[in-house]
mmCIF file of C-alpha atoms and ligand atoms in Angstrom:
data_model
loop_
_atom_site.group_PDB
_atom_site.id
_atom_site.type_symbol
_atom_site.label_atom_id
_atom_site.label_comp_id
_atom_site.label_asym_id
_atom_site.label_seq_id
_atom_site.Cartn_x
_atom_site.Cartn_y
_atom_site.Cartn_z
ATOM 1 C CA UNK M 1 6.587 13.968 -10.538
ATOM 2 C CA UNK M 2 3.664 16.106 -9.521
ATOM 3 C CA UNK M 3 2.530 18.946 -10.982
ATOM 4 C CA UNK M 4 2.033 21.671 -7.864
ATOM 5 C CA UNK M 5 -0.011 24.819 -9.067
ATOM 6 C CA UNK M 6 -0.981 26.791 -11.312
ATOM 7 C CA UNK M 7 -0.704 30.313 -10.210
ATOM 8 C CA UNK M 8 -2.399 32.654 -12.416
ATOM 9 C CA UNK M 9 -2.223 36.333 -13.487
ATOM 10 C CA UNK M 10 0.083 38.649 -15.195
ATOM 11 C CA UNK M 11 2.699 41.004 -13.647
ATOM 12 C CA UNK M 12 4.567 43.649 -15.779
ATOM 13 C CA UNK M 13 7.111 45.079 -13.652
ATOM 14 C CA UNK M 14 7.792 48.465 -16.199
ATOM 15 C CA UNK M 15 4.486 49.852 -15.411
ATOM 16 C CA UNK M 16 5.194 50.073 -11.535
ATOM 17 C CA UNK M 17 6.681 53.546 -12.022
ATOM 18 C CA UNK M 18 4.124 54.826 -13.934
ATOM 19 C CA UNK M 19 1.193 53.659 -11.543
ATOM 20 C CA UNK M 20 2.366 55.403 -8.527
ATOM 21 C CA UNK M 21 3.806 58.999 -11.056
ATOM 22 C CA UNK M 22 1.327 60.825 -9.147
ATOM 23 C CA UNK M 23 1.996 59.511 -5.717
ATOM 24 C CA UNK M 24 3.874 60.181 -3.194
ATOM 25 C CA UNK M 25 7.812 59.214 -3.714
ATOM 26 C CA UNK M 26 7.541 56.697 -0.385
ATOM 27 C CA UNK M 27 4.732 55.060 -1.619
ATOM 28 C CA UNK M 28 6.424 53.162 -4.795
ATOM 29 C CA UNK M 29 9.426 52.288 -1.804
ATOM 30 C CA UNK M 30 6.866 50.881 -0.227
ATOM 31 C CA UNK M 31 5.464 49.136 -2.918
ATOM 32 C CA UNK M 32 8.822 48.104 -3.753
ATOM 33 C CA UNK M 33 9.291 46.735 -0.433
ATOM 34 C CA UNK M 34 6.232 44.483 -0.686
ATOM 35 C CA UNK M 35 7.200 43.078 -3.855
ATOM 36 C CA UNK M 36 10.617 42.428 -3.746
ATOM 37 C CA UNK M 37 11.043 42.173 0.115
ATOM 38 C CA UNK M 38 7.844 40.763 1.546
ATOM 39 C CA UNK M 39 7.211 39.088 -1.456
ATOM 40 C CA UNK M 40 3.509 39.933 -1.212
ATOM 41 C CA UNK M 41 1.199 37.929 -4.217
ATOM 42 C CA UNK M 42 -1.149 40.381 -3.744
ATOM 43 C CA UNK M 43 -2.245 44.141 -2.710
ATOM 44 C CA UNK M 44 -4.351 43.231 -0.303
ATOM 45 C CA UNK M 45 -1.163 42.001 1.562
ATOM 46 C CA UNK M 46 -0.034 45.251 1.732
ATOM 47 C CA UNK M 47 -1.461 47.094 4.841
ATOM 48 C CA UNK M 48 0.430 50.017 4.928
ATOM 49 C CA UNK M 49 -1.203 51.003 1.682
ATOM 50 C CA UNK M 50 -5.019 52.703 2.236
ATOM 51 C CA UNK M 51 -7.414 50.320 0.977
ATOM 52 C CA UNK M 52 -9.134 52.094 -1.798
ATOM 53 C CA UNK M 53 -5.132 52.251 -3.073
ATOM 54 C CA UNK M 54 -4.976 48.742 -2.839
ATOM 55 C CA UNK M 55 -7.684 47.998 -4.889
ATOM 56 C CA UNK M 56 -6.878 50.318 -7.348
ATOM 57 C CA UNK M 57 -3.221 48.865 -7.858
ATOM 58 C CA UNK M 58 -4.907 45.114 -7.663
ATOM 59 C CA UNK M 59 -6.615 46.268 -10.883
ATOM 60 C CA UNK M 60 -3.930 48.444 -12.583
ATOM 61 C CA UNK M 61 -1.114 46.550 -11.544
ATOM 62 C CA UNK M 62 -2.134 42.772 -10.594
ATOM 63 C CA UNK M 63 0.970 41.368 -8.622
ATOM 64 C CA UNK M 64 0.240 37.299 -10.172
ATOM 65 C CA UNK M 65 3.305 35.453 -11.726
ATOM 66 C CA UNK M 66 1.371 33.139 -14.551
ATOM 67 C CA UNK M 67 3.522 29.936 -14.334
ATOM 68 C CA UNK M 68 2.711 26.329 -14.194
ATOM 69 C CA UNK M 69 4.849 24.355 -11.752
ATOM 70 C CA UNK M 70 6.523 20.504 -11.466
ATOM 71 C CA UNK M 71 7.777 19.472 -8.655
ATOM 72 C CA UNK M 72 9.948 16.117 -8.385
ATOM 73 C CA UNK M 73 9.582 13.037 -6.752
ATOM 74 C CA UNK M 74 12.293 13.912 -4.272
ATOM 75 C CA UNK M 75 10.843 17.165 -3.768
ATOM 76 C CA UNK M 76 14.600 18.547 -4.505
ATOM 77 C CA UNK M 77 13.786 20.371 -7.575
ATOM 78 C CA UNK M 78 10.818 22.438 -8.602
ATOM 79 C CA UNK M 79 10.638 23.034 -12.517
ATOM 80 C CA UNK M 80 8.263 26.365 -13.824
ATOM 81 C CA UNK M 81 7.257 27.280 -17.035
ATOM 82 C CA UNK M 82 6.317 31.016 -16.833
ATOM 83 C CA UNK M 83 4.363 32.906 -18.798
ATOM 84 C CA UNK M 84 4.440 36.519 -20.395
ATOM 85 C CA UNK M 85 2.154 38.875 -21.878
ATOM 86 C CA UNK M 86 2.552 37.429 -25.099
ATOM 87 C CA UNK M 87 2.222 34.090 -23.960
ATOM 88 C CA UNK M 88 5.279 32.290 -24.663
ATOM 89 C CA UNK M 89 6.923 30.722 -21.841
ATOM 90 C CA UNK M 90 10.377 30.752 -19.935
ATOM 91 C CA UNK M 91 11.494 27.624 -17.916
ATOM 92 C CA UNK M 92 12.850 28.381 -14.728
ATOM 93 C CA UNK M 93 14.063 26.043 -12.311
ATOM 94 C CA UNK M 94 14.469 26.032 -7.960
ATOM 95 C CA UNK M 95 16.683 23.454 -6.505
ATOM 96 C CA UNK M 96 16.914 22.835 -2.994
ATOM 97 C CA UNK M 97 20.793 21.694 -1.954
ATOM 98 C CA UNK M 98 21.433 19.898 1.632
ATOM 99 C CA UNK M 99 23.241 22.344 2.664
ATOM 100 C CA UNK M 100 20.277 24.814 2.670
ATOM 101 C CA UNK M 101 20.713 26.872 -0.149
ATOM 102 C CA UNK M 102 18.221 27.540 -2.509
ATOM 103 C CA UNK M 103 19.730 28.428 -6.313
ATOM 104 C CA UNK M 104 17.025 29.398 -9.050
ATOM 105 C CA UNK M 105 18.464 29.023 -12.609
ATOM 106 C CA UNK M 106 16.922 31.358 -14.910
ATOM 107 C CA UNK M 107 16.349 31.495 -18.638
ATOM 108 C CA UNK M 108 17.482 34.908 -20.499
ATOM 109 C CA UNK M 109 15.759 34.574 -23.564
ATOM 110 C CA UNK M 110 12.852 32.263 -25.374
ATOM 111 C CA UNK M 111 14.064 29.368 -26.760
ATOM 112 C CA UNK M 112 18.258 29.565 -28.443
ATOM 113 C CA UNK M 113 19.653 30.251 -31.658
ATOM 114 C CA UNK M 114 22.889 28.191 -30.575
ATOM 115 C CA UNK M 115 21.499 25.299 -31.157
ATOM 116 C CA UNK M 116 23.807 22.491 -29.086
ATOM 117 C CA UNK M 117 22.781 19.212 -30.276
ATOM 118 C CA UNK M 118 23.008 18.031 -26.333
ATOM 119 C CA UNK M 119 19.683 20.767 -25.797
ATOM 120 C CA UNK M 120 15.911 20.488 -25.947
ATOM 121 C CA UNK M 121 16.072 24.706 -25.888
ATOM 122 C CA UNK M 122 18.544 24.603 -29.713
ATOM 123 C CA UNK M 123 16.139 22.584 -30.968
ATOM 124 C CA UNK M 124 13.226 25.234 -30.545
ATOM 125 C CA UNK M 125 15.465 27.925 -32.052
ATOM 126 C CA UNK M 126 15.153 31.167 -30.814
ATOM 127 C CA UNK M 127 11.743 32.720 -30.320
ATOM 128 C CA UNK M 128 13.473 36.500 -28.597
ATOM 129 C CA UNK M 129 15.158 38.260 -25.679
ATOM 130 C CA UNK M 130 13.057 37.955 -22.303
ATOM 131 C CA UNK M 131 13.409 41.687 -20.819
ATOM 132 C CA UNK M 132 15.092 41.640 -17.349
ATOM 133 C CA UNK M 133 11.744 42.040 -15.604
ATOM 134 C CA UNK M 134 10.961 39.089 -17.437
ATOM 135 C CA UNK M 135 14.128 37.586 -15.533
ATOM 136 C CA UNK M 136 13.479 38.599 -12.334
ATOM 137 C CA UNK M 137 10.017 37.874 -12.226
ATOM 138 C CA UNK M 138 11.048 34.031 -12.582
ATOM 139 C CA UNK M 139 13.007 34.341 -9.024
ATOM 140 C CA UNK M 140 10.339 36.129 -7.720
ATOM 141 C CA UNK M 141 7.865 33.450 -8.230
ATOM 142 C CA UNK M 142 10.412 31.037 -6.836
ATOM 143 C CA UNK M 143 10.932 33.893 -3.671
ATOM 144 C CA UNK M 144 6.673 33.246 -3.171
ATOM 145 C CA UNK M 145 6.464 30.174 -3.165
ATOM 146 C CA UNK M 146 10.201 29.686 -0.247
ATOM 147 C CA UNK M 147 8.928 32.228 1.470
ATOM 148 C CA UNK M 148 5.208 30.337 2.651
ATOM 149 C CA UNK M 149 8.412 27.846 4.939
ATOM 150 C CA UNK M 150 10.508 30.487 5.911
ATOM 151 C CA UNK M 151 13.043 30.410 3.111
ATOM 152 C CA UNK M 152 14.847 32.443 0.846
ATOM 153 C CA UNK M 153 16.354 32.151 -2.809
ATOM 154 C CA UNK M 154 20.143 32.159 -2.255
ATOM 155 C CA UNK M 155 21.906 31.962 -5.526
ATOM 156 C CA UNK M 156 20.899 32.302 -9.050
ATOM 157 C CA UNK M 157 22.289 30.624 -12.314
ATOM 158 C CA UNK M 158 21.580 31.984 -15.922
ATOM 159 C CA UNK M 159 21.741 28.416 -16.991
ATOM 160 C CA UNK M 160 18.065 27.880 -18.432
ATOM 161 C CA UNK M 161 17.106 28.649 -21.811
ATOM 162 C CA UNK M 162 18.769 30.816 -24.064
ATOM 163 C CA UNK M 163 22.368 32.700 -24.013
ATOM 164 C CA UNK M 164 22.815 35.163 -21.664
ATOM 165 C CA UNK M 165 25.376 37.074 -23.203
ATOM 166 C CA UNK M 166 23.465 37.218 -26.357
ATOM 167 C CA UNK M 167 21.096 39.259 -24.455
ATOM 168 C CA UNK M 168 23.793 40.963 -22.444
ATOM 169 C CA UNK M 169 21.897 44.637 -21.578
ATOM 170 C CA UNK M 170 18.697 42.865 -19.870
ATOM 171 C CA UNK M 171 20.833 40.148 -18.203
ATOM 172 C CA UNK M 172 23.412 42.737 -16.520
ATOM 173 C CA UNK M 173 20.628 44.495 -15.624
ATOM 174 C CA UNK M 174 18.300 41.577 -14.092
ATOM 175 C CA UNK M 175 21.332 40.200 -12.017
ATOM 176 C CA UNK M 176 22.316 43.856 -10.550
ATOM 177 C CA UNK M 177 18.583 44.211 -9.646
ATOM 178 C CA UNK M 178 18.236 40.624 -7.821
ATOM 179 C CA UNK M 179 21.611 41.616 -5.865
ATOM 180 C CA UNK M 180 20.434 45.588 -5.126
ATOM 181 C CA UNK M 181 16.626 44.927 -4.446
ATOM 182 C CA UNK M 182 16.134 41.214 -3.650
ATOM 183 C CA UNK M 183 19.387 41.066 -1.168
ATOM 184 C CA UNK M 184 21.289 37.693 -3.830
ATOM 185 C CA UNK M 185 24.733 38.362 -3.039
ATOM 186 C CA UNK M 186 26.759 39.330 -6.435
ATOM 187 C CA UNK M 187 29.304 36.208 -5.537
ATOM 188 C CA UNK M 188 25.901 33.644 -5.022
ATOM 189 C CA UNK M 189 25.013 35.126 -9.039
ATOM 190 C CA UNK M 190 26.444 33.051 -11.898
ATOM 191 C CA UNK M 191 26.605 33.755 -15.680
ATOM 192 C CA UNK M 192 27.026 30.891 -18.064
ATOM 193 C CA UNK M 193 27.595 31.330 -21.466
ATOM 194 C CA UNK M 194 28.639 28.446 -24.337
ATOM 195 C CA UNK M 195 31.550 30.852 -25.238
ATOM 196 C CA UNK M 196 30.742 34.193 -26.468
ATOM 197 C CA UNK M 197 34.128 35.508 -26.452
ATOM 198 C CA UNK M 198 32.524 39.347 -26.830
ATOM 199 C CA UNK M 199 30.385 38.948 -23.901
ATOM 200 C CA UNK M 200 33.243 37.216 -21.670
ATOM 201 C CA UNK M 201 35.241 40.193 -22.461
ATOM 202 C CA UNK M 202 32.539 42.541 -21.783
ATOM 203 C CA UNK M 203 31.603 40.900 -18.792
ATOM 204 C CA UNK M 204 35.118 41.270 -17.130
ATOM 205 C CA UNK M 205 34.748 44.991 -16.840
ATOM 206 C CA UNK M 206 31.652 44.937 -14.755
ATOM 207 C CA UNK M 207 32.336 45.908 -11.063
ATOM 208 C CA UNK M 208 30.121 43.651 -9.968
ATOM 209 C CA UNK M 209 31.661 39.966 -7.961
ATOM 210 C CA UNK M 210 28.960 37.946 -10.373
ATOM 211 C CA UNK M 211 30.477 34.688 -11.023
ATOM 212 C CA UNK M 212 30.868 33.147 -14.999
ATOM 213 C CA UNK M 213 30.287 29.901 -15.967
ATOM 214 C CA UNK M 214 31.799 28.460 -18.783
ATOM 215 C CA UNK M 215 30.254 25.574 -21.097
ATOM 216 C CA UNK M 216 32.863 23.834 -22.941
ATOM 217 C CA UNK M 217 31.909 19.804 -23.013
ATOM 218 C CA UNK M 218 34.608 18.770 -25.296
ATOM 219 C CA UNK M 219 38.233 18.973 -25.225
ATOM 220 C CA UNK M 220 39.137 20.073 -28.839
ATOM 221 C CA UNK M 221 37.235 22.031 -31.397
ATOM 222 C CA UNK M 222 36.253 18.576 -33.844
ATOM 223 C CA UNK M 223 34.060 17.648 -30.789
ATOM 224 C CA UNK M 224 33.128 20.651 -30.060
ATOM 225 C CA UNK M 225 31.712 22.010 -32.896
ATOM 226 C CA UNK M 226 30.164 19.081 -33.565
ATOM 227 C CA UNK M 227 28.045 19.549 -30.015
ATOM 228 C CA UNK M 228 28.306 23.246 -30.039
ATOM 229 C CA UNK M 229 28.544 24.862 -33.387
ATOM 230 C CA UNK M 230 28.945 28.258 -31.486
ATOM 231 C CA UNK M 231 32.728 26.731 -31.547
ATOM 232 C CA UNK M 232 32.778 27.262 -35.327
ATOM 233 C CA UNK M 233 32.646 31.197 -34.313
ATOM 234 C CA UNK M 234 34.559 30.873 -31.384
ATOM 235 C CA UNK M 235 36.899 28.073 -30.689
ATOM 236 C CA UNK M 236 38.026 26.283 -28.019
ATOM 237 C CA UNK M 237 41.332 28.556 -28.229
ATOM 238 C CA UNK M 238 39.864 31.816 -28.359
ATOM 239 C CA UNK M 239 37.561 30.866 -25.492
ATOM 240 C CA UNK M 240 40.032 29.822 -23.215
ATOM 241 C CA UNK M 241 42.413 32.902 -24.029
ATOM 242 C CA UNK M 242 39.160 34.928 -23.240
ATOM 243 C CA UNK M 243 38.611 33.318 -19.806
ATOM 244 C CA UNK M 244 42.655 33.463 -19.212
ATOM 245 C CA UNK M 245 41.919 37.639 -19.500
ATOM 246 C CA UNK M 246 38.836 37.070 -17.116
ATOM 247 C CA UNK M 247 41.024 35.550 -14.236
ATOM 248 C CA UNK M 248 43.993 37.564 -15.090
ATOM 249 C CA UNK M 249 41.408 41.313 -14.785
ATOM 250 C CA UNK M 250 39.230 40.160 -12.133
ATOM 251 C CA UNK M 251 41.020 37.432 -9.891
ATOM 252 C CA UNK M 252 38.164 35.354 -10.021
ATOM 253 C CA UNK M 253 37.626 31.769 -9.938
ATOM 254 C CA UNK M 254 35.824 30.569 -13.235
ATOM 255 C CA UNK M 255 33.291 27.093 -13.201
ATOM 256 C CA UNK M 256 34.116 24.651 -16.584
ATOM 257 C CA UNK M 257 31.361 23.221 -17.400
ATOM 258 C CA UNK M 258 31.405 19.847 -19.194
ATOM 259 C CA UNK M 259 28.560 17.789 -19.341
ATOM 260 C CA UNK M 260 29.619 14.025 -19.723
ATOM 261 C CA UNK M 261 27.760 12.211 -22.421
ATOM 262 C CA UNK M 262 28.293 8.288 -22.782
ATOM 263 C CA UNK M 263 30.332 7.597 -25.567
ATOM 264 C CA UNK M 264 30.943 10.761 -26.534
ATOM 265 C CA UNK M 265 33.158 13.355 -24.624
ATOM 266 C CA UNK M 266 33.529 10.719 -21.478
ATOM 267 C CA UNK M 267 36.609 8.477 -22.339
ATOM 268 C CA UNK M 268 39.887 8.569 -20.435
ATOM 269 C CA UNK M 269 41.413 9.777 -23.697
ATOM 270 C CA UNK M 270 39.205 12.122 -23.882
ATOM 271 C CA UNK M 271 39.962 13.914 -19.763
ATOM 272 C CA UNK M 272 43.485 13.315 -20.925
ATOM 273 C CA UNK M 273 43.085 15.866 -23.593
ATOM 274 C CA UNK M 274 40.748 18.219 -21.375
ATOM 275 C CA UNK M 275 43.850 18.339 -18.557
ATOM 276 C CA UNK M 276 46.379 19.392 -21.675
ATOM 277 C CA UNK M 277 44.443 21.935 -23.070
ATOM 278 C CA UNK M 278 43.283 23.600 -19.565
ATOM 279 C CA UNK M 279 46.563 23.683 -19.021
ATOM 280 C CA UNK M 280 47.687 25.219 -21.472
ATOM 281 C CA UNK M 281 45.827 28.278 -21.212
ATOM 282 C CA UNK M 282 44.547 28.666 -17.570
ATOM 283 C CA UNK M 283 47.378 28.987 -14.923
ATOM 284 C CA UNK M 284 44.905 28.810 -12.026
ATOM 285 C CA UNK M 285 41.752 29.923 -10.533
ATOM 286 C CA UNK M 286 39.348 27.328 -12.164
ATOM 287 C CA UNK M 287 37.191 24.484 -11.707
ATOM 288 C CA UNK M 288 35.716 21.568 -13.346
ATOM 289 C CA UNK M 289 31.959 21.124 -13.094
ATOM 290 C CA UNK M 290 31.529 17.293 -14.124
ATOM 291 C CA UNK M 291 27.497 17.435 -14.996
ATOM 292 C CA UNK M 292 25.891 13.710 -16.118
ATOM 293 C CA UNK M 293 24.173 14.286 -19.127
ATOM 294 C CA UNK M 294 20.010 15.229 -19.044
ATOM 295 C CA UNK M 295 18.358 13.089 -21.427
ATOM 296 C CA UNK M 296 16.871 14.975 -24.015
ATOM 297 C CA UNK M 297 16.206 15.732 -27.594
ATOM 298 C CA UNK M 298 17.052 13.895 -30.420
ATOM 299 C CA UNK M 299 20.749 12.025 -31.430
ATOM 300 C CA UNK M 300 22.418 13.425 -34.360
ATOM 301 C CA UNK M 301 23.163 9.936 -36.794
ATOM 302 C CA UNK M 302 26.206 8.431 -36.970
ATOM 303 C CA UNK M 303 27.907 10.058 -33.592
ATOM 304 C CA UNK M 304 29.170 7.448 -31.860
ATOM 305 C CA UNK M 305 31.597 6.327 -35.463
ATOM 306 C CA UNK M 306 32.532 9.629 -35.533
ATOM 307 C CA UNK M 307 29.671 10.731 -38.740
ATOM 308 C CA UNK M 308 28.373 13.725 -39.564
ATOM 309 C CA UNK M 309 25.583 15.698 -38.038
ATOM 310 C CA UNK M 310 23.169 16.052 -41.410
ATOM 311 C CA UNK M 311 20.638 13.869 -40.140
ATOM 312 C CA UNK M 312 18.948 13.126 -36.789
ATOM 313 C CA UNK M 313 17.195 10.143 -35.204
ATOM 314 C CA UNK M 314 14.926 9.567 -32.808
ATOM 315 C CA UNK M 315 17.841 8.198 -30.357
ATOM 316 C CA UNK M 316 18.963 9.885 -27.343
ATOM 317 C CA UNK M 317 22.267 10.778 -26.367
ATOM 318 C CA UNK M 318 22.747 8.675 -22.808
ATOM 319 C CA UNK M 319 24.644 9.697 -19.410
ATOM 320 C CA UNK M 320 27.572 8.626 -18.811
ATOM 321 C CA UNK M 321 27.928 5.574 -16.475
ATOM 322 C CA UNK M 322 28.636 6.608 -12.959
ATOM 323 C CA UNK M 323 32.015 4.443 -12.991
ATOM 324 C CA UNK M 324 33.348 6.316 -16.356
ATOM 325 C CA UNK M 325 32.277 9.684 -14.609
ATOM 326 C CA UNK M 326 34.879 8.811 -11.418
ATOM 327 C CA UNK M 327 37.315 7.887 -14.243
ATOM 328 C CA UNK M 328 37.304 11.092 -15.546
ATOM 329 C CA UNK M 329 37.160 12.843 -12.423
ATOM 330 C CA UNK M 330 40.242 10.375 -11.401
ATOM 331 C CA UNK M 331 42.164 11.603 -14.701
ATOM 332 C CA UNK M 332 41.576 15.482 -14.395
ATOM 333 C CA UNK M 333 42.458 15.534 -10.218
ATOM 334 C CA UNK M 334 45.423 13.115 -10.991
ATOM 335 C CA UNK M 335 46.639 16.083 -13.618
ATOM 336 C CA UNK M 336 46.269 18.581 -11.225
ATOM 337 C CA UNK M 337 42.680 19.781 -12.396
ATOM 338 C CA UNK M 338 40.143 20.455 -8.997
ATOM 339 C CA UNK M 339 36.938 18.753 -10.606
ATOM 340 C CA UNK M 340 33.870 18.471 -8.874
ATOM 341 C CA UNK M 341 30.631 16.243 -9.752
ATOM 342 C CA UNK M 342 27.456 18.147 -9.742
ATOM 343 C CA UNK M 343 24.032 16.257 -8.854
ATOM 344 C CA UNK M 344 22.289 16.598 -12.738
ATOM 345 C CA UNK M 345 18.859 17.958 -10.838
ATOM 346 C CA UNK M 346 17.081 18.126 -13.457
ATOM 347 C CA UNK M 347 16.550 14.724 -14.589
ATOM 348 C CA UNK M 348 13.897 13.625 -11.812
ATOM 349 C CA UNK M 349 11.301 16.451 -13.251
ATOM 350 C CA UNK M 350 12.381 15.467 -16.912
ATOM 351 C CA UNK M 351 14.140 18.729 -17.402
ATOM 352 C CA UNK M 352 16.559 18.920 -19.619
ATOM 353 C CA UNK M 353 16.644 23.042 -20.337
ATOM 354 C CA UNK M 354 13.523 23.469 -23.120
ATOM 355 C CA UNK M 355 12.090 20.098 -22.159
ATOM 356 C CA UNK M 356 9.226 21.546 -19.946
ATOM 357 C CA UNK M 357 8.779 23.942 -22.430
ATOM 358 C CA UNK M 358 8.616 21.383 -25.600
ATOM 359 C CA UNK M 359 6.743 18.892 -23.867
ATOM 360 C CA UNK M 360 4.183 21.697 -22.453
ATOM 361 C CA UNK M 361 3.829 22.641 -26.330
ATOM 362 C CA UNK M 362 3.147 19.403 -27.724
ATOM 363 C CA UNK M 363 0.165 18.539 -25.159
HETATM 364 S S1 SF4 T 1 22.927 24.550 -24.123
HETATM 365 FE FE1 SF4 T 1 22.541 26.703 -23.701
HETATM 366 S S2 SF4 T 1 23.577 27.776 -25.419
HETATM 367 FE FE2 SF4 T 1 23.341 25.636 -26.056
HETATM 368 S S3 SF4 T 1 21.387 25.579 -27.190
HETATM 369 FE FE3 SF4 T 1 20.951 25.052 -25.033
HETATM 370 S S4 SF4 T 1 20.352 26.983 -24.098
HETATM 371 FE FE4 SF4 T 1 21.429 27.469 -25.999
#
């Protein structure tokens, strides 16, 4: 791990209209242009603007992203903690696939009040919404820093911190503006929630092709609410009957997310149960995203006999082992569930989501 950069300054994307209110109407398409096009970090990039402009909007409107950056070993992944005006920072996240694409995964709010016991973020709580400038000032950062070789983000994934359907107004609104004004197609734009049946419901009417993401991680609600308690709120049931509606309204294939945690959610017993219950409620148009476990945060007691939660110790929850991960795999394809294994990026830069961000805050 090395840490990259720090790049510096402050950008606040809701005064942009404001600064050029008494110029002319092409000049803010221009300036739009440079920032979300070009991808210029500064005015002086900006040549089609007349200098004494461009050193007026370097003071009133400074284009800097303030964001300290890890990159891993590998290279593969690139980890950001951004800043805001007030200071408190969103974790953002570029990884670079083989295959050329370049998917950001963005945080939609400061810290989580779902608090999975699997998460670094739950165990911050929630701090509050980031706006959706705040949001699309993460994948601009990431859109600077491709664009000095030649590249491009291609996909985003509101996977980082927070629940994006918890802050459903600015997240809508951040994803239509990557797809209208940074060129992200709608289909290379995914939404992940942990199962607010509300938002999945809310999220079906958009006319948008933005893809949804669904955490689940355990194949009946004991388990489940013991990772998640969102499941206490909203079962496994009612989650699955709201993602049937999805695929039935919008044709679209949905992503099942289940993160495979050793001794936990990884037996044979359990993908037995995951196949009968998937079944039962989704006919077709879904996948299984098989994601080793992070390791982060703290172990609640007593897990692996089957305890309670009330107390936590300093142990970790572990991946599972890669031969009990092709088990799994072997049991949901063998029931007719398409599963696919997902590289966990994350863990060469230590980055669980909210790890950067805790260990950042403890230094
Ligand atoms: S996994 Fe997602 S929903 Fe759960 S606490 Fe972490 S950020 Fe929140």
């Amino acid at each position: 791990m090395r840490t990259i950069c720090a790049i510096l300054l402050q950008m606040n994307l809701n005064k942009l209209k404001t600064v050029f209110a008494d110029l002319p109407k092409f000049r803010l398409k221009q300036a739009f242009k440079a920032i979300f096009n070009d991808f210029a970090e500064s005015w002086d990039e900006v040549t089609v603007f007349p200098k004494d402009l461009r050193a007026k909007l370097n003071t009133d409107f400074p284009l800097g992203i303030k964001a300290e950056l890890i990159e891993s070993s590998d290279g593969k992944t690139i980890k950001a903690l951004v800043s805001f005006e007030d200071t408190k920072g969103a974790e953002a996240v570029l990884m670079h696939h083989s295959d050329s694409r370049n998917t950001v995964c963005v945080s939609s709010q400061i810290g989580c009040a779902m608090g999975c016991e699997f998460c670094a973020t739950g165990d911050m709580g929630f701090k509050r919404n980031l706006t959706s400038d705040e949001i699309v000032m993460q994948v601009l950062l990431f859109s600077r820093l491709l664009k000095r070789s030649g590249q491009r983000v291609t996909n985003v994934t509101f996977m980082g911190m927070g629940e994006p359907f918890l802050n459903y107004d600015e997240m809508i609104s951040a994803a239509k503006f990557l797809n209208k004004e940074l060129g992200i197609a709608a289909r290379h734009i995914s939404i992940s929630t942990c199962g607010i049946v509300g938002g999945i419901l809310k999220f079906m009417k958009e006319p948008f092709q933005f893809n949804l993401a669904i955490s689940l991680h355990a194949p009946n609600n004991e388990l489940r609410s013991k990772l998640m308690p969102v499941n206490r709120r909203f079962s496994l049931e009612k989650v699955l009957q709201a993602v049937a509606a999805y695929i039935k309204e919008t044709n679209r294939k949905v992503m099942i997310e289940y993160l495979l945690i050793k001794d936990v959610n990884d037996s044979a017993e359990n993908a037995k149960e995951l196949v009968k219950v998937l079944k039962k409620y989704l006919v077709n148009l879904f996948v299984v995203n098989l994601i080793p476990y992070n390791p982060t945060g703290s172990r609640p007691e007593g897990f692996a006999n089957k305890g309670t939660f009330a107390k936590r110790t300093p142990f970790k929850f572990e991946p599972s082992s890669g031969k009990n991960i092709a088990k799994f795999k072997a049991v949901l394809e063998d029931g007719g569930i398409e599963a696919v294994q997902r590289f966990s990026f994350g863990q060469k830069i230590a980055g669980a989501c909210g790890q950067l961000g805790t260990r950042l805050k403890n230094r």
